Amino acid sequence: MTQTLLIINSIIMFLFWLAGIIVVTPAYNQFVQYGGSGRILPGLTQFIVNFRVFFVCVPIIWLFVSFWIYQILKNKQADDQLKILLLFSLLSIAVGFSMLIIFGIAAILPYLLIGVAG
């Protein structure tokens, strides 16, 4: 059961990354791919657009962290295992939502003309 929960946490992180990619794609399409604006993108948006595919490293790293947590959990008692699993699950969701929020902010900045040289 422990392995399953840790794998699910890694899958959750991958889904958050995928959702972030979906969130930033409209901004990428409008401002970069089709170049309809001719403006310079805000720094955060430019960073996310340039490295959005490389952010897949976050779920991959999360998979390795899950394996490390599993190694730690093997030597713990059941109560401690449950506490650590719950903490790791909450951390997975918090990091995933943070990543999604950052992608979302990067996606809306060009539309709001925040940080854009006019």
Coordinates of C-alpha atoms in Angstrom, one line a residue:
M1 CA 0.0 0.0 0.0
T2 CA 2.9 2.4 0.8
Q3 CA 4.4 1.9 -2.7
T4 CA 1.0 2.5 -4.3
L5 CA 0.5 5.8 -2.4
L6 CA 3.9 7.0 -3.3
I7 CA 3.4 6.2 -6.9
I8 CA 0.1 8.0 -6.9
N9 CA 1.8 11.0 -5.4
S10 CA 4.2 11.0 -8.4
I11 CA 1.3 10.6 -10.8
I12 CA -0.5 13.6 -9.1
M13 CA 2.7 15.7 -9.6
F14 CA 2.8 14.7 -13.3
L15 CA -0.9 15.6 -13.7
F16 CA -0.2 19.0 -12.1
W17 CA 2.7 19.5 -14.5
L18 CA 0.4 18.5 -17.4
A19 CA -2.3 20.9 -16.2
G20 CA 0.3 23.7 -16.0
I21 CA 1.3 23.0 -19.6
I22 CA -2.3 23.2 -20.7
V23 CA -2.8 26.5 -18.8
V24 CA 0.2 28.2 -20.4
T25 CA -0.4 26.9 -24.0
P26 CA -2.9 29.7 -25.0
A27 CA -0.4 32.4 -24.1
Y28 CA 2.3 30.5 -25.9
N29 CA 0.1 30.1 -29.0
Q30 CA -1.0 33.8 -29.1
F31 CA 2.2 35.6 -28.2
V32 CA 5.0 33.3 -29.4
Q33 CA 3.9 30.8 -32.0
Y34 CA 1.7 33.1 -34.0
G35 CA 3.4 36.3 -32.8
G36 CA 0.2 38.4 -33.0
S37 CA 1.3 41.0 -30.5
G38 CA 4.9 41.8 -31.4
R39 CA 5.5 42.7 -27.7
I40 CA 8.1 41.4 -25.3
L41 CA 6.7 38.9 -22.9
P42 CA 6.9 39.4 -19.1
G43 CA 10.0 37.7 -17.6
L44 CA 8.0 35.0 -15.8
T45 CA 6.0 34.2 -18.9
Q46 CA 9.1 34.1 -21.1
F47 CA 10.8 31.7 -18.6
I48 CA 7.8 29.4 -18.3
V49 CA 7.3 29.4 -22.1
N50 CA 11.0 28.7 -22.8
F51 CA 11.4 25.9 -20.3
R52 CA 7.8 24.5 -20.0
V53 CA 8.8 21.0 -21.3
F54 CA 11.8 20.9 -19.1
F55 CA 9.6 21.3 -16.0
V56 CA 8.8 17.6 -16.5
C57 CA 11.9 17.2 -14.3
V58 CA 9.7 18.1 -11.3
P59 CA 7.6 14.9 -11.5
I60 CA 10.6 12.9 -12.3
I61 CA 12.5 14.2 -9.3
W62 CA 9.3 13.6 -7.3
L63 CA 9.4 10.0 -8.3
F64 CA 13.0 9.7 -7.0
V65 CA 12.0 11.5 -3.8
S66 CA 9.1 9.0 -3.4
F67 CA 11.5 6.1 -3.7
W68 CA 13.7 7.7 -1.1
I69 CA 10.7 8.2 1.2
Y70 CA 9.8 4.5 0.6
Q71 CA 13.3 3.5 1.8
I72 CA 12.8 5.6 4.9
L73 CA 9.4 4.2 5.6
K74 CA 10.5 0.5 5.5
N75 CA 12.2 1.0 8.9
K76 CA 9.3 2.9 10.6
Q77 CA 6.4 1.7 12.6
A78 CA 2.9 1.8 11.1
D79 CA 1.9 5.0 12.9
D80 CA 5.0 6.8 11.8
Q81 CA 4.5 5.5 8.3
L82 CA 1.0 6.9 8.1
K83 CA 2.2 10.3 9.4
I84 CA 5.0 10.5 6.9
L85 CA 2.7 9.4 4.0
L86 CA 0.1 11.9 4.9
L87 CA 2.8 14.7 5.1
F88 CA 4.3 13.6 1.8
S89 CA 0.8 13.5 0.2
L90 CA 0.0 17.0 1.4
L91 CA 3.4 18.2 0.3
S92 CA 2.8 16.7 -3.2
I93 CA -0.5 18.5 -3.5
A94 CA 0.9 21.8 -2.2
V95 CA 3.9 21.7 -4.6
G96 CA 1.6 20.7 -7.4
F97 CA -0.8 23.6 -6.8
S98 CA 2.1 26.0 -6.4
M99 CA 3.4 24.9 -9.8
L100 CA 0.0 25.2 -11.3
I101 CA -0.5 28.7 -9.9
I102 CA 2.9 29.8 -11.2
F103 CA 2.0 28.5 -14.6
G104 CA -1.3 30.2 -14.4
I105 CA 0.1 33.6 -13.4
A106 CA 2.7 33.3 -16.2
A107 CA -0.2 32.6 -18.6
I108 CA -2.3 35.6 -17.7
L109 CA 0.5 38.2 -17.3
P110 CA 0.7 39.0 -21.1
Y111 CA -3.1 39.4 -21.3
L112 CA -3.1 41.8 -18.4
L113 CA -0.2 43.7 -19.9
I114 CA 1.7 43.4 -16.6
G115 CA 5.5 43.5 -17.0
V116 CA 5.2 44.1 -20.8
A117 CA 7.3 46.8 -22.3
G118 CA 4.7 48.9 -24.1

